[in-house]
CSV table of N, CA and C in Angstrom, one decimal:
chain,number,residue,atom,x,y,z
A,362,MET,N,-21.2,125.6,82.4
A,362,MET,CA,-20.2,126.0,81.4
A,362,MET,C,-20.9,127.0,80.5
A,363,PRO,N,-20.2,128.1,80.2
A,363,PRO,CA,-20.8,129.1,79.3
A,363,PRO,C,-20.9,128.6,77.9
A,364,ILE,N,-21.9,129.1,77.1
A,364,ILE,CA,-22.0,128.7,75.7
A,364,ILE,C,-20.9,129.4,74.9
A,365,MET,N,-20.2,128.5,74.2
A,365,MET,CA,-19.1,129.0,73.4
A,365,MET,C,-19.6,129.7,72.1
A,366,THR,N,-19.1,130.8,71.7
A,366,THR,CA,-19.5,131.4,70.5
A,366,THR,C,-18.5,131.4,69.4
A,367,THR,N,-17.3,130.9,69.7
A,367,THR,CA,-16.3,130.7,68.7
A,367,THR,C,-15.8,129.3,68.7
A,368,ILE,N,-15.0,129.0,67.7
A,368,ILE,CA,-14.4,127.6,67.7
A,368,ILE,C,-13.1,127.7,68.5
A,369,ALA,N,-13.0,126.8,69.5
A,369,ALA,CA,-11.8,126.8,70.4
A,369,ALA,C,-10.8,125.8,69.8
A,370,SER,N,-9.5,126.1,70.1
A,370,SER,CA,-8.5,125.2,69.6
A,370,SER,C,-8.1,124.2,70.7
A,371,LEU,N,-7.8,123.0,70.2
A,371,LEU,CA,-7.3,121.9,71.1
A,371,LEU,C,-5.9,121.5,70.6
A,372,THR,N,-5.1,121.0,71.5
A,372,THR,CA,-3.8,120.6,71.2
A,372,THR,C,-3.5,119.2,71.8
A,373,ASP,N,-2.4,118.6,71.4
A,373,ASP,CA,-2.0,117.3,72.0
A,373,ASP,C,-2.0,117.4,73.5
A,374,LEU,N,-1.7,118.6,74.1
A,374,LEU,CA,-1.6,118.7,75.5
A,374,LEU,C,-2.9,118.8,76.3
A,375,ASN,N,-3.9,119.4,75.6
A,375,ASN,CA,-5.2,119.6,76.4
A,375,ASN,C,-6.4,118.9,75.8
A,376,PHE,N,-6.2,118.2,74.8
A,376,PHE,CA,-7.3,117.5,74.0
A,376,PHE,C,-8.2,116.7,75.0
A,377,HIS,N,-7.6,115.7,75.6
A,377,HIS,CA,-8.5,114.8,76.5
A,377,HIS,C,-9.0,115.5,77.7
A,378,HIS,N,-8.2,116.4,78.3
A,378,HIS,CA,-8.7,117.1,79.5
A,378,HIS,C,-9.9,118.0,79.1
A,379,VAL,N,-9.8,118.7,78.1
A,379,VAL,CA,-11.0,119.6,77.7
A,379,VAL,C,-12.2,118.8,77.3
A,380,LEU,N,-12.0,117.8,76.6
A,380,LEU,CA,-13.2,117.0,76.2
A,380,LEU,C,-13.8,116.3,77.4
A,381,THR,N,-13.0,115.8,78.3
A,381,THR,CA,-13.5,115.2,79.6
A,381,THR,C,-14.3,116.2,80.4
A,382,GLU,N,-14.0,117.5,80.3
A,382,GLU,CA,-14.7,118.5,81.1
A,382,GLU,C,-15.9,119.1,80.3
A,383,THR,N,-16.1,118.6,79.1
A,383,THR,CA,-17.2,119.1,78.2
A,383,THR,C,-18.4,118.2,78.3
A,384,PRO,N,-19.5,118.6,79.0
A,384,PRO,CA,-20.6,117.7,79.1
A,384,PRO,C,-21.4,117.6,77.7
A,385,GLY,N,-22.0,116.4,77.5
A,385,GLY,CA,-22.8,116.2,76.3
A,385,GLY,C,-21.9,116.1,75.1
A,386,ALA,N,-22.6,116.4,73.9
A,386,ALA,CA,-21.9,116.2,72.6
A,386,ALA,C,-21.0,117.3,72.4
A,387,ALA,N,-19.9,117.0,71.7
A,387,ALA,CA,-18.9,118.0,71.2
A,387,ALA,C,-18.3,117.5,69.9
A,388,LEU,N,-18.1,118.5,69.0
A,388,LEU,CA,-17.5,118.1,67.7
A,388,LEU,C,-16.1,118.6,67.6
A,389,VAL,N,-15.2,117.7,67.2
A,389,VAL,CA,-13.8,118.1,67.0
A,389,VAL,C,-13.5,117.9,65.5
A,390,PHE,N,-12.9,119.0,64.9
A,390,PHE,CA,-12.4,118.8,63.5
A,390,PHE,C,-10.9,119.1,63.4
A,391,PHE,N,-10.3,118.3,62.6
A,391,PHE,CA,-8.9,118.3,62.4
A,391,PHE,C,-8.7,119.0,61.0
A,392,THR,N,-7.7,120.0,61.0
A,392,THR,CA,-7.5,120.8,59.9
A,392,THR,C,-6.0,121.1,59.7
A,393,ALA,N,-5.7,121.8,58.6
A,393,ALA,CA,-4.3,122.2,58.3
A,393,ALA,C,-4.4,123.5,57.6
A,394,PRO,N,-3.4,124.4,57.8
A,394,PRO,CA,-3.4,125.7,57.3
A,394,PRO,C,-3.5,125.8,55.8
A,395,ASN,N,-2.9,124.9,55.1
A,395,ASN,CA,-2.9,124.9,53.6
A,395,ASN,C,-4.0,124.0,52.9
A,396,CYS,N,-5.0,123.7,53.7
A,396,CYS,CA,-6.0,122.8,53.2
A,396,CYS,C,-7.3,123.6,52.8
A,397,GLY,N,-7.6,123.6,51.5
A,397,GLY,CA,-8.8,124.4,51.1
A,397,GLY,C,-10.1,123.8,51.6
A,398,ALA,N,-10.2,122.5,51.6
A,398,ALA,CA,-11.4,121.9,52.1
A,398,ALA,C,-11.6,122.1,53.6
A,399,CYS,N,-10.5,122.2,54.3
A,399,CYS,CA,-10.5,122.5,55.7
A,399,CYS,C,-11.0,123.9,55.9
A,400,ARG,N,-10.6,124.9,55.1
A,400,ARG,CA,-11.1,126.3,55.2
A,400,ARG,C,-12.6,126.3,55.0
A,401,ASN,N,-13.1,125.6,54.0
A,401,ASN,CA,-14.5,125.6,53.7
A,401,ASN,C,-15.3,125.0,54.8
A,402,LEU,N,-14.8,123.9,55.4
A,402,LEU,CA,-15.5,123.3,56.6
A,402,LEU,C,-15.4,124.3,57.8
A,403,LYS,N,-14.3,124.9,58.0
A,403,LYS,CA,-14.3,125.9,59.1
A,403,LYS,C,-15.3,127.0,59.0
A,404,ILE,N,-15.5,127.5,57.8
A,404,ILE,CA,-16.5,128.5,57.5
A,404,ILE,C,-17.9,128.0,57.8
A,405,ALA,N,-18.2,126.8,57.4
A,405,ALA,CA,-19.5,126.1,57.6
A,405,ALA,C,-19.6,125.9,59.1
A,406,LEU,N,-18.6,125.5,59.8
A,406,LEU,CA,-18.7,125.3,61.3
A,406,LEU,C,-18.9,126.6,62.0
A,407,GLU,N,-18.3,127.6,61.6
A,407,GLU,CA,-18.5,128.9,62.2
A,407,GLU,C,-20.0,129.4,62.1
A,408,LYS,N,-20.6,129.1,60.9
A,408,LYS,CA,-22.0,129.4,60.7
A,408,LYS,C,-22.8,128.5,61.6
A,409,TYR,N,-22.4,127.2,61.6
A,409,TYR,CA,-23.1,126.2,62.4
A,409,TYR,C,-23.2,126.7,63.9
A,410,ARG,N,-22.0,127.2,64.4
A,410,ARG,CA,-21.9,127.7,65.8
A,410,ARG,C,-22.9,128.8,66.1
A,411,ARG,N,-23.1,129.7,65.1
A,411,ARG,CA,-24.1,130.8,65.2
A,411,ARG,C,-25.5,130.2,65.3
A,412,GLU,N,-25.8,129.2,64.5
A,412,GLU,CA,-27.2,128.6,64.5
A,412,GLU,C,-27.4,127.7,65.6
A,413,PHE,N,-26.4,127.0,66.1
A,413,PHE,CA,-26.5,126.0,67.1
A,413,PHE,C,-25.4,126.2,68.2
A,414,PRO,N,-25.5,127.3,68.9
A,414,PRO,CA,-24.4,127.6,69.8
A,414,PRO,C,-24.2,126.7,71.0
A,415,ALA,N,-25.2,125.8,71.3
A,415,ALA,CA,-25.1,125.0,72.5
A,415,ALA,C,-24.1,123.8,72.3
A,416,LEU,N,-23.8,123.4,71.1
A,416,LEU,CA,-22.9,122.3,70.8
A,416,LEU,C,-21.5,122.9,70.7
A,417,PRO,N,-20.6,122.5,71.5
A,417,PRO,CA,-19.2,123.0,71.4
A,417,PRO,C,-18.5,122.4,70.2
A,418,VAL,N,-17.7,123.2,69.5
A,418,VAL,CA,-16.9,122.8,68.4
A,418,VAL,C,-15.5,123.2,68.6
A,419,PHE,N,-14.6,122.2,68.4
A,419,PHE,CA,-13.2,122.4,68.7
A,419,PHE,C,-12.4,122.1,67.4
A,420,GLU,N,-11.3,122.8,67.2
A,420,GLU,CA,-10.4,122.7,66.1
A,420,GLU,C,-9.1,122.2,66.5
A,421,VAL,N,-8.5,121.3,65.8
A,421,VAL,CA,-7.1,120.8,66.1
A,421,VAL,C,-6.3,121.0,64.8
A,422,ASP,N,-5.2,121.7,64.9
A,422,ASP,CA,-4.3,121.9,63.8
A,422,ASP,C,-3.5,120.6,63.7
A,423,ALA,N,-3.7,119.8,62.6
A,423,ALA,CA,-3.1,118.5,62.5
A,423,ALA,C,-1.6,118.6,62.2
A,424,VAL,N,-1.2,119.7,61.7
A,424,VAL,CA,0.3,119.9,61.4
A,424,VAL,C,1.1,120.0,62.7
A,425,HIS,N,0.5,120.7,63.7
A,425,HIS,CA,1.2,120.9,64.9
A,425,HIS,C,0.8,120.0,66.1
A,426,ASN,N,0.0,119.0,65.8
A,426,ASN,CA,-0.5,118.1,66.8
A,426,ASN,C,-0.4,116.7,66.3
A,427,GLY,N,0.7,116.3,65.9
A,427,GLY,CA,0.9,115.0,65.3
A,427,GLY,C,0.6,113.8,66.2
A,428,GLY,N,0.7,114.0,67.5
A,428,GLY,CA,0.4,112.9,68.5
A,428,GLY,C,-1.0,112.5,68.4
A,429,LEU,N,-1.9,113.5,68.3
A,429,LEU,CA,-3.4,113.2,68.2
A,429,LEU,C,-3.7,112.6,66.8
A,430,VAL,N,-3.0,113.1,65.8
A,430,VAL,CA,-3.3,112.6,64.4
A,430,VAL,C,-2.9,111.2,64.3
A,431,ASN,N,-1.7,110.8,64.9
A,431,ASN,CA,-1.3,109.4,64.9
A,431,ASN,C,-2.2,108.6,65.8
A,432,ALA,N,-2.5,109.0,67.0
A,432,ALA,CA,-3.3,108.2,67.9
A,432,ALA,C,-4.7,107.9,67.3
A,433,LEU,N,-5.3,108.9,66.6
A,433,LEU,CA,-6.6,108.7,66.0
A,433,LEU,C,-6.6,108.2,64.6
A,434,GLU,N,-5.4,107.9,64.1
A,434,GLU,CA,-5.2,107.3,62.8
A,434,GLU,C,-5.9,108.2,61.7
A,435,ILE,N,-5.7,109.5,61.7
A,435,ILE,CA,-6.3,110.4,60.8
A,435,ILE,C,-5.4,110.3,59.5
A,436,PHE,N,-6.1,110.0,58.4
A,436,PHE,CA,-5.4,109.9,57.1
A,436,PHE,C,-5.8,110.9,56.1
A,437,HIS,N,-6.8,111.6,56.4
A,437,HIS,CA,-7.3,112.7,55.5
A,437,HIS,C,-7.8,113.9,56.2
A,438,LEU,N,-7.7,115.0,55.6
A,438,LEU,CA,-8.2,116.2,56.2
A,438,LEU,C,-9.2,116.9,55.2
A,439,PRO,N,-10.2,117.6,55.7
A,439,PRO,CA,-10.5,117.7,57.1
A,439,PRO,C,-11.2,116.4,57.7
A,440,ALA,N,-11.1,116.2,59.0
A,440,ALA,CA,-11.7,115.1,59.6
A,440,ALA,C,-12.5,115.6,60.8
A,441,MET,N,-13.7,115.1,61.0
A,441,MET,CA,-14.6,115.5,62.1
A,441,MET,C,-14.9,114.3,63.0
A,442,TYR,N,-14.8,114.5,64.3
A,442,TYR,CA,-15.1,113.4,65.2
A,442,TYR,C,-16.1,113.9,66.3
A,443,LEU,N,-17.1,113.1,66.6
A,443,LEU,CA,-18.1,113.4,67.6
A,443,LEU,C,-17.7,112.8,68.9
A,444,TYR,N,-17.7,113.5,70.0
A,444,TYR,CA,-17.5,113.0,71.3
A,444,TYR,C,-18.7,113.3,72.1
A,445,VAL,N,-19.0,112.4,73.1
A,445,VAL,CA,-20.1,112.5,74.0
A,445,VAL,C,-19.6,112.3,75.4
A,446,ASP,N,-19.8,113.3,76.2
A,446,ASP,CA,-19.3,113.3,77.6
A,446,ASP,C,-17.8,112.9,77.7
A,447,GLY,N,-17.0,113.4,76.8
A,447,GLY,CA,-15.6,113.2,76.7
A,447,GLY,C,-15.2,111.9,76.1
A,448,HIS,N,-16.1,111.1,75.6
A,448,HIS,CA,-15.8,109.8,75.0
A,448,HIS,C,-16.0,109.8,73.5
A,449,TYR,N,-15.1,109.2,72.8
A,449,TYR,CA,-15.3,109.1,71.3
A,449,TYR,C,-16.6,108.5,71.0
A,450,HIS,N,-17.3,109.0,70.0
A,450,HIS,CA,-18.6,108.5,69.6
A,450,HIS,C,-18.5,107.9,68.2
A,451,CYS,N,-18.0,108.8,67.2
A,451,CYS,CA,-17.8,108.3,65.9
A,451,CYS,C,-17.2,109.4,65.0
A,452,GLU,N,-16.7,109.0,63.9
A,452,GLU,CA,-16.2,109.9,62.9
A,452,GLU,C,-17.5,110.4,62.2
A,453,LEU,N,-17.5,111.7,61.9
A,453,LEU,CA,-18.7,112.3,61.3
A,453,LEU,C,-18.4,112.7,59.9
A,454,HIS,N,-19.3,112.4,59.0
A,454,HIS,CA,-19.2,112.7,57.5
A,454,HIS,C,-20.3,113.6,57.2
A,455,SER,N,-20.0,114.7,56.5
A,455,SER,CA,-21.1,115.7,56.2
A,455,SER,C,-20.6,116.6,55.1
A,456,GLU,N,-21.5,117.1,54.3
A,456,GLU,CA,-21.2,118.2,53.4
A,456,GLU,C,-20.9,119.5,54.3
A,457,PRO,N,-20.1,120.4,53.9
A,457,PRO,CA,-19.8,121.6,54.7
A,457,PRO,C,-20.9,122.6,54.6
A,458,LEU,N,-22.1,122.2,55.1
A,458,LEU,CA,-23.3,123.1,55.2
A,458,LEU,C,-23.9,122.9,56.6
A,459,PRO,N,-24.1,124.0,57.3
A,459,PRO,CA,-24.6,123.9,58.7
A,459,PRO,C,-25.8,123.0,58.9
A,460,ALA,N,-26.8,123.0,58.0
A,460,ALA,CA,-27.9,122.1,58.2
A,460,ALA,C,-27.6,120.7,58.0
A,461,ARG,N,-26.6,120.4,57.1
A,461,ARG,CA,-26.2,119.0,56.9
A,461,ARG,C,-25.4,118.5,58.0
A,462,ILE,N,-24.5,119.4,58.6
A,462,ILE,CA,-23.7,119.0,59.7
A,462,ILE,C,-24.6,118.7,60.9
A,463,HIS,N,-25.6,119.6,61.1
A,463,HIS,CA,-26.6,119.3,62.2
A,463,HIS,C,-27.3,118.0,62.0
A,464,ALA,N,-27.8,117.7,60.8
A,464,ALA,CA,-28.5,116.5,60.6
A,464,ALA,C,-27.5,115.3,60.8
A,465,ALA,N,-26.3,115.4,60.4
A,465,ALA,CA,-25.3,114.3,60.6
A,465,ALA,C,-25.1,114.0,62.1
A,466,ILE,N,-25.0,115.1,62.9
A,466,ILE,CA,-24.8,115.0,64.3
A,466,ILE,C,-26.0,114.3,64.9
A,467,GLN,N,-27.2,114.8,64.6
A,467,GLN,CA,-28.4,114.2,65.2
A,467,GLN,C,-28.5,112.7,64.8
A,468,ALA,N,-28.2,112.4,63.6
A,468,ALA,CA,-28.3,111.0,63.2
A,468,ALA,C,-27.2,110.1,63.9
A,469,ALA,N,-26.0,110.7,64.1
A,469,ALA,CA,-25.0,109.9,64.7
A,469,ALA,C,-25.3,109.7,66.2
A,470,LEU,N,-25.9,110.7,66.8
A,470,LEU,CA,-26.3,110.5,68.3
A,470,LEU,C,-27.3,109.4,68.5
A,471,GLN,N,-28.0,109.1,67.5
A,471,GLN,CA,-29.0,108.0,67.6
A,471,GLN,C,-28.4,106.6,67.5
A,472,LEU,N,-27.2,106.5,67.1
A,472,LEU,CA,-26.5,105.3,66.9
A,472,LEU,C,-25.6,105.0,68.1
A,473,PRO,N,-25.3,103.7,68.4
A,473,PRO,CA,-24.4,103.4,69.5
A,473,PRO,C,-22.9,103.9,69.2
A,474,ALA,N,-22.2,104.2,70.2
A,474,ALA,CA,-20.8,104.7,70.1
A,474,ALA,C,-20.0,103.6,69.4
A,475,GLU,N,-19.0,104.1,68.6
A,475,GLU,CA,-18.1,103.2,68.0
A,475,GLU,C,-16.8,103.2,68.8
A,476,ASP,N,-15.9,102.2,68.5
A,476,ASP,CA,-14.6,102.1,69.2
A,476,ASP,C,-13.7,103.3,68.6
A,477,GLU,N,-13.0,103.9,69.5
A,477,GLU,CA,-12.0,104.9,69.1
A,477,GLU,C,-11.0,104.3,68.2
A,478,PRO,N,-10.6,105.0,67.1
A,478,PRO,CA,-9.5,104.4,66.3
A,478,PRO,C,-8.3,104.1,67.0
C-alpha cells in the first residue's frame, strides 16, 4: 500500500472496508465543517502526516455520516479513534500538536484494545 500524503475521507459506505484493508495502525477523526476545534485538529493532523507519513489518517464528516456517528456513540467533536489492522483500538485524546498526537498514539498502542463503543 502506498504511503498516503494527505488525509483521506471516509464515509458510512466505505468506513469498515477501507479500515479492514489498512494494515497496522490508522487514525480516524470525526469533524464538522463549522467546528473551530475540528479545523485546528485537522491542521495539526496535516502537519503530523508530513512528519509521520507511514501512519494513515482518515477524516469523517460527522454531519454527512450520521450512521457512523450513531454507531460509535460520538457525542463531541472533534473525536479521534485509533484502529489497528481494521479493528477498533481506543478513543485517542491529545492536544492538537503533532508531537503530542504521536506520543498519544504510541502510548495507546502499548495498551490492550478496548471494546468498540
